[in-house]
Coordinates of C-alpha atoms and ligand atoms in Angstrom, one line a residue:
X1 CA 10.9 -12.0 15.5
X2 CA 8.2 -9.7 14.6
X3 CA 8.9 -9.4 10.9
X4 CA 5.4 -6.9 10.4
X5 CA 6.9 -4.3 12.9
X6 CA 10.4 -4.6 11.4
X7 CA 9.0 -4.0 7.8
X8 CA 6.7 -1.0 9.1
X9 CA 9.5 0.6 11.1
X10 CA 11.4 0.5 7.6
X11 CA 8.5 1.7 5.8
X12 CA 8.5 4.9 8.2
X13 CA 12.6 5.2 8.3
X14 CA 12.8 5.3 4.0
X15 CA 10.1 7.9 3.4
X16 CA 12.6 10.7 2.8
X17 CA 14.5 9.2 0.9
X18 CA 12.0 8.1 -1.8
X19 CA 12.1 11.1 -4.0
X20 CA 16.2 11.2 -4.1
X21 CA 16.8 8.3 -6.5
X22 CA 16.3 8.3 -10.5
X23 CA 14.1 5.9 -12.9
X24 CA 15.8 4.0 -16.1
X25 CA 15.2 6.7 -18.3
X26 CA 17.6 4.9 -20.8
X27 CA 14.7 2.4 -21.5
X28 CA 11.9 4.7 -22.5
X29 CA 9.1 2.2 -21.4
X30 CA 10.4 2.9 -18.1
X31 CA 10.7 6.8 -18.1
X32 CA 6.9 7.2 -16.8
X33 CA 7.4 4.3 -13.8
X34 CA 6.2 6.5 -10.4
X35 CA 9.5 6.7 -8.4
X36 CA 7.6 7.0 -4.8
X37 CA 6.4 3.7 -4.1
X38 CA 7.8 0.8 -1.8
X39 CA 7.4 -2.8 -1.8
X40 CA 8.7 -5.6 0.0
X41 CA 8.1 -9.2 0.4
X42 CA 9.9 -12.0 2.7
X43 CA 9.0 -15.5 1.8
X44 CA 10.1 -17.6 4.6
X45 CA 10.7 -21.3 3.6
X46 CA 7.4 -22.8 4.4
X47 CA 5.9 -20.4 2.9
X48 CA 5.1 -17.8 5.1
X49 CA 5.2 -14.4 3.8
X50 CA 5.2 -11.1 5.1
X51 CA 4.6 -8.1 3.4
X52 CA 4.2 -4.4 2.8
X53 CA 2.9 -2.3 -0.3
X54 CA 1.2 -3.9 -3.0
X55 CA 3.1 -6.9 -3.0
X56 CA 0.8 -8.3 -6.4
X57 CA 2.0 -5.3 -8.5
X58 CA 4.3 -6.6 -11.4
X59 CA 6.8 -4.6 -12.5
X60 CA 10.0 -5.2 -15.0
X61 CA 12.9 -7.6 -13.4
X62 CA 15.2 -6.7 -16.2
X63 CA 19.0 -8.3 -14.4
X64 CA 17.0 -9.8 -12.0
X65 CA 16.6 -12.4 -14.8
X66 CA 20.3 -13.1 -14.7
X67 CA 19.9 -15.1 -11.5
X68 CA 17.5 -17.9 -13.9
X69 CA 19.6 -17.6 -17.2
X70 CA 22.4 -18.1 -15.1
X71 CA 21.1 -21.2 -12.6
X72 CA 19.7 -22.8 -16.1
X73 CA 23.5 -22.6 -17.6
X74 CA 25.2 -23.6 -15.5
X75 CA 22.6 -26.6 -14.9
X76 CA 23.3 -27.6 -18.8
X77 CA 27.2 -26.6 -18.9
X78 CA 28.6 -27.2 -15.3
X79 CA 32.0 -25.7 -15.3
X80 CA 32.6 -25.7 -19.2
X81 CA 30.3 -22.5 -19.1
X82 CA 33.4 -20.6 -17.1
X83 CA 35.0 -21.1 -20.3
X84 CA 32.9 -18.2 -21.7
X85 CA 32.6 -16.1 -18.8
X86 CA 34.5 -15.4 -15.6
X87 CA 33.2 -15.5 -12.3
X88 CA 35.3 -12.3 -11.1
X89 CA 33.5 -8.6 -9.9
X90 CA 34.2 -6.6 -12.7
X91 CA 33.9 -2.6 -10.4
X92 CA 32.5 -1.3 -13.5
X93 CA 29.2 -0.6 -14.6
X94 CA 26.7 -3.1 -15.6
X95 CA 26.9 -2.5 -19.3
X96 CA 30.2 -1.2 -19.9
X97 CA 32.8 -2.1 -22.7
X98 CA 36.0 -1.0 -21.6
X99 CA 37.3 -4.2 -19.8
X100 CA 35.9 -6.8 -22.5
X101 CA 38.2 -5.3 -25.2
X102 CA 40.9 -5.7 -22.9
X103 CA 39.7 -8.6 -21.4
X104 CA 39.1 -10.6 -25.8
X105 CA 35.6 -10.6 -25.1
X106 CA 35.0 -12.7 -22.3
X107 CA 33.2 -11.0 -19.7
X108 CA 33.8 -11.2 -15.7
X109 CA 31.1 -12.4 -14.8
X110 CA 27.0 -13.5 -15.8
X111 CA 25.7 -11.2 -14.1
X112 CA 27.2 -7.7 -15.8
X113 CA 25.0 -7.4 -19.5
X114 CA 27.5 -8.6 -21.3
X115 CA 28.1 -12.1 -19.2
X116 CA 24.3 -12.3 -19.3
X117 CA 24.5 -12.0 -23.2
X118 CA 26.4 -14.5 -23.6
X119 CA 24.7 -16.6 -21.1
X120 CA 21.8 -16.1 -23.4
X121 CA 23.6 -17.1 -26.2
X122 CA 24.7 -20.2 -24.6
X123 CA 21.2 -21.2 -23.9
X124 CA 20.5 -20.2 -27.4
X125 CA 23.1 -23.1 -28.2
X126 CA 20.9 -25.6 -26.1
X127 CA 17.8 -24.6 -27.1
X128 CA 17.8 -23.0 -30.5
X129 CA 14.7 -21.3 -32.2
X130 CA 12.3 -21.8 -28.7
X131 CA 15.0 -20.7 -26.4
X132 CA 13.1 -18.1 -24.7
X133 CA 10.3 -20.2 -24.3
X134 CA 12.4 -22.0 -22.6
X135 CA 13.7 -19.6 -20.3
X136 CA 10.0 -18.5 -19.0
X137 CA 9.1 -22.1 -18.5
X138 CA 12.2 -22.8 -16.5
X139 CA 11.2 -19.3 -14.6
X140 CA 7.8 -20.0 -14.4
X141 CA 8.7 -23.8 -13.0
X142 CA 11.1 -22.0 -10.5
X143 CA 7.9 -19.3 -9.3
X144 CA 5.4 -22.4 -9.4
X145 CA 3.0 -19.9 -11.5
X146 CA 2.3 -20.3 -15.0
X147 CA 1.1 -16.5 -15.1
X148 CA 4.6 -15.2 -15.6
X149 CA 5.0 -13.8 -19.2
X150 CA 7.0 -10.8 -20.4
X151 CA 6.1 -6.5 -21.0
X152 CA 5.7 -6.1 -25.0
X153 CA 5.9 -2.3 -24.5
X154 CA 9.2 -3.0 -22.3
X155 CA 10.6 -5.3 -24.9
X156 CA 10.5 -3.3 -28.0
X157 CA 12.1 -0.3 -26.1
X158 CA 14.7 -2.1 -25.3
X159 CA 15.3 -3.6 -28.8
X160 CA 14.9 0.1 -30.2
X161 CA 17.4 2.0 -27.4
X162 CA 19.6 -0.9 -26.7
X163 CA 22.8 0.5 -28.7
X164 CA 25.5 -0.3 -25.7
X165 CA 24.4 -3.8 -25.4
X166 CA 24.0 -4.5 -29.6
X167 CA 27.8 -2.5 -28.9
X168 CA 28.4 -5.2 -26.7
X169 CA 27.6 -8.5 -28.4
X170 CA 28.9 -7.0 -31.3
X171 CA 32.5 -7.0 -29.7
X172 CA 32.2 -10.1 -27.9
X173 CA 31.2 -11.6 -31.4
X174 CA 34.2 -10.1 -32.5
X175 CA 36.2 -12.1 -30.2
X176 CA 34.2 -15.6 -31.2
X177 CA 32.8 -15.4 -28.1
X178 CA 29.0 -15.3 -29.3
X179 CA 27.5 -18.6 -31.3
X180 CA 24.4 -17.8 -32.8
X181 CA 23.1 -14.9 -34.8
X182 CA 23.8 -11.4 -32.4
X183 CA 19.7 -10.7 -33.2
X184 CA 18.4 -13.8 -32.2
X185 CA 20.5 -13.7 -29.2
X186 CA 20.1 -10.0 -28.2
X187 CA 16.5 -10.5 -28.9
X188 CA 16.2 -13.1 -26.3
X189 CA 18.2 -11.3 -23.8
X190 CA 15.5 -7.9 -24.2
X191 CA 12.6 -10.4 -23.9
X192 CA 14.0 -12.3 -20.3
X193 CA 14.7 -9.2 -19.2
X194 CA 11.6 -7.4 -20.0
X195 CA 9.7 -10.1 -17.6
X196 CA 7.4 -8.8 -15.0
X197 CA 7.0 -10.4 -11.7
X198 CA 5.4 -8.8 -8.1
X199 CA 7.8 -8.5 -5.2
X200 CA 5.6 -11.5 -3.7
X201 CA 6.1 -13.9 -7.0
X202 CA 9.9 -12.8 -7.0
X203 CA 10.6 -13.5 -3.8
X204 CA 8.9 -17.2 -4.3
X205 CA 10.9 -18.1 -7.2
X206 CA 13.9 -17.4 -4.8
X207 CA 13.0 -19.8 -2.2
X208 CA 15.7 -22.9 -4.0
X209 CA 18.4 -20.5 -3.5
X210 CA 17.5 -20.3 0.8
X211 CA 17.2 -23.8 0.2
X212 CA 20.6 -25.2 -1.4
X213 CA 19.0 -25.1 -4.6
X214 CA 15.5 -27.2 -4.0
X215 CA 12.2 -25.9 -3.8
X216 CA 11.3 -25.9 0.0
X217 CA 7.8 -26.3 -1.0
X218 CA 7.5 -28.5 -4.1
X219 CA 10.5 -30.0 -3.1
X220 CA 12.0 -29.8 -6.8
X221 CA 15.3 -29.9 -7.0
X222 CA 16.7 -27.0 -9.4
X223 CA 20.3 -27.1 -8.6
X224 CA 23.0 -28.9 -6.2
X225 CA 23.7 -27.4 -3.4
X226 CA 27.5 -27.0 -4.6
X227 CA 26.1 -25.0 -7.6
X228 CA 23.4 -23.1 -5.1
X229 CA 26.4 -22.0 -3.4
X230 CA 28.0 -20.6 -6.4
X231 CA 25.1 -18.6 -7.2
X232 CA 25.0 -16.9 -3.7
X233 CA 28.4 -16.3 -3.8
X234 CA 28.0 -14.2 -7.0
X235 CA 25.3 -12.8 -6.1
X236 CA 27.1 -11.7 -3.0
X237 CA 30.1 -10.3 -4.8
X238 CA 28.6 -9.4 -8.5
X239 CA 24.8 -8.9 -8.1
X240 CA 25.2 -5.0 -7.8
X241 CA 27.9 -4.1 -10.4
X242 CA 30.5 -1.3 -9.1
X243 CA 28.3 -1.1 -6.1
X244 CA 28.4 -4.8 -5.2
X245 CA 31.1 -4.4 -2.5
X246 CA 29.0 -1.6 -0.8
X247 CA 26.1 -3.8 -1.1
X248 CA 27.9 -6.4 0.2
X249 CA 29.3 -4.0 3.4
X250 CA 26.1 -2.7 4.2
X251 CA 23.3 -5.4 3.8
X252 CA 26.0 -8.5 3.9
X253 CA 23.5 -10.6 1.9
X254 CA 23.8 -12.2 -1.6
X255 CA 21.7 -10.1 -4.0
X256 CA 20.9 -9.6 -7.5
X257 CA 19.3 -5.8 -8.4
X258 CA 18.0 -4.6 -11.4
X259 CA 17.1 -1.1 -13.1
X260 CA 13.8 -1.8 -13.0
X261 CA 14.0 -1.2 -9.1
X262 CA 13.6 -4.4 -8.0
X263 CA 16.4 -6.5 -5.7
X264 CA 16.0 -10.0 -4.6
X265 CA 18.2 -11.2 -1.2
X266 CA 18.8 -14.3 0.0
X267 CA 19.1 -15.5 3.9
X268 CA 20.6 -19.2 3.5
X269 CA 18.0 -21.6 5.4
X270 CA 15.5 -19.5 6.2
X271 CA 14.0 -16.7 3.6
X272 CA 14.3 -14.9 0.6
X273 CA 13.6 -11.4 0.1
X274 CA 12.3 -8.7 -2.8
X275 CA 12.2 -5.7 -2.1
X276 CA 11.0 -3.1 -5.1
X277 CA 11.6 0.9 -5.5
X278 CA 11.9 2.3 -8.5
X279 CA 14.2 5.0 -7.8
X280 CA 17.9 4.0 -8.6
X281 CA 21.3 5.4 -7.0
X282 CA 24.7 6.0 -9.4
X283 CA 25.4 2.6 -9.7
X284 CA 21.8 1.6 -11.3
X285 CA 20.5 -0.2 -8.1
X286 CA 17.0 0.6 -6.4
X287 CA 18.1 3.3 -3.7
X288 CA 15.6 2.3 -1.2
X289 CA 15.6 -0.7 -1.8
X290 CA 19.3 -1.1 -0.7
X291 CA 18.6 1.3 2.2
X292 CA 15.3 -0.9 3.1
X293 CA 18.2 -3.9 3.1
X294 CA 20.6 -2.6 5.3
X295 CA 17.9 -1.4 8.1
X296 CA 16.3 -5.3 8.0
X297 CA 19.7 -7.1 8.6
X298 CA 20.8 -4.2 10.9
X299 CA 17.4 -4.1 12.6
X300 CA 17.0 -8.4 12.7
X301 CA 20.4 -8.8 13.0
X302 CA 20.3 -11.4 10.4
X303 CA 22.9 -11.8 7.5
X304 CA 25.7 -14.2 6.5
X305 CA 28.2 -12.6 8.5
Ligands
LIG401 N1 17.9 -4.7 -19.8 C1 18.8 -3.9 -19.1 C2 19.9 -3.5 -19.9 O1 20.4 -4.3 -20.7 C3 19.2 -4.6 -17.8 C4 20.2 -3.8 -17.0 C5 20.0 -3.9 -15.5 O2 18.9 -4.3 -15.0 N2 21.0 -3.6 -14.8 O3 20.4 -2.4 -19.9

């Protein structure tokens, strides 16, 4: 397959559609992002890469995080942690807070903002005061690149414009579904997702999810592959909020997006993908980025199904 031709054709075919989508304005550090670029990375499992754009430029993962807070969680908790949080598509936006009233505060699943909250707060449980050091040394070890660390300017935005998800925890604590102080906890949810990563590092530290939860090339083993394949599968069904079924229609990968216009895909057993444009559609997901998607598996013919 020649990947480099499939990527340019791509690169030609989402030009027009670069200045249609919107940048997370609701996090001020990200108002200024420039909405025309395009990035994207495929790490195949020995390590081969192919690539287009500036694959080194960092930018913000924000729910991309979810996919390591999650894999760590369930790595300490195993099934008690569905006790907290469901594993069900909610078909409502990422940080809503109509379902978890009805729902007593338990969320559908870890990777909407308030399941990520209180996926945090369950690694808070485990790892108290240092739990977000914790986190980047688990992501870190999952990249294999100690030069991972998280955007200040990012972080503190969040922390000052963050009313839904302080709205959030606030009602799940409500519910005695939070632990630990709602600060501490909130504060180490902002930080994770304020990380920044380049499409190339992102789509490295996805390699043990194309590999049944092992590193292909340090041969660490993060997770089973019975837990890998619960990750997929909610990434296939929940990594895209209200738009995870569309996702899942037109790209038929598993997938995890975030607002900062980044989405990581996973082909089992033979590459993970990132693919970064900062330009997001209705739902909060990059809008090239799921376009750039669909035209790979359509064009390689290459996707679960
Ligand atoms: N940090 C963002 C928030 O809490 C993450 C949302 C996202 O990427 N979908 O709003």
């Amino acid at each position: 397959m020649n990947y480099n031709l499939v990527l340019e054709e791509i690169q030609k075919e989402i030009q027009p559609l670069l200045k249609v989508g919107k940048v997370a304005d609701y996090i001020p550090a990200l108002k200024n992002v420039k909405k025309e670029q395009f990035v994207m990375c495929l790490h195949l499992l020995d390590g081969t890469t192919y690539t287009i754009g500036n694959v080194e430029n960092k930018f913000s993962i924000q729910s991309i995080s979810k996919v390591f807070t999650f894999t760590k969680a369930l790595e300490i908790y195993g099934k008690e942690l569905y006790k907290n949080v469901g594993h069900e598509p909610s078909g409502n936006a990422f940080n809503s807070l109509v379902q978890l009233e009805h729902e007593n505060g338990i969320p559908r699943n870890p990777f909407i903002n308030a399941g990520a909250i209180v996926i945090t707060d369950l690694l808070r449980s485990a790892y108290k005061n240092n739990s977000f050091d914790k986190i980047l040394d688990f992501i870190q070890e999952i990249a294999d690149n100690k030069n991972i660390s998280y955007d200040k300017e990012v972080y503190c935005s969040e922390l000052e414009s963050g009313y839904r998800n302080f709205a959030l925890i606030n009602m799940m604590k409500s519910f005695n579904n939070i632990s630990n102080n709602v600060d501490d906890v909130i504060e180490t949810y902002f930080k994770h997702c304020s990380i920044s990563m380049s499409t190339r590092e992102l789509s490295r530290a996805m390699l043990f999810l194309a590999n049944q939860g092992t590193d292909p090339l340090t041969k660490k083993v993060f997770v089973s592959s019975s837990k890998a394949k619960r990750i997929n599968a909610l990434m296939l069904t929940c990594g895209h909020y209200d738009a995870s079924g569309d996702f899942a229609f037109h790209v038929g990968l598993p997938g995890k997006s975030g607002v900062g216009g980044g989405i990581v895909a996973i082909i089992p057993n033979l590459m993970s993908i990132c693919v970064y444009s900062p330009g997001l559609n209705a739902q909060g997901n990059s809008l090239v980025g799921t376009k750039a998607l669909e035209l790979f598996t359509s064009k390689t013919g290459l996707s679960i199904f």
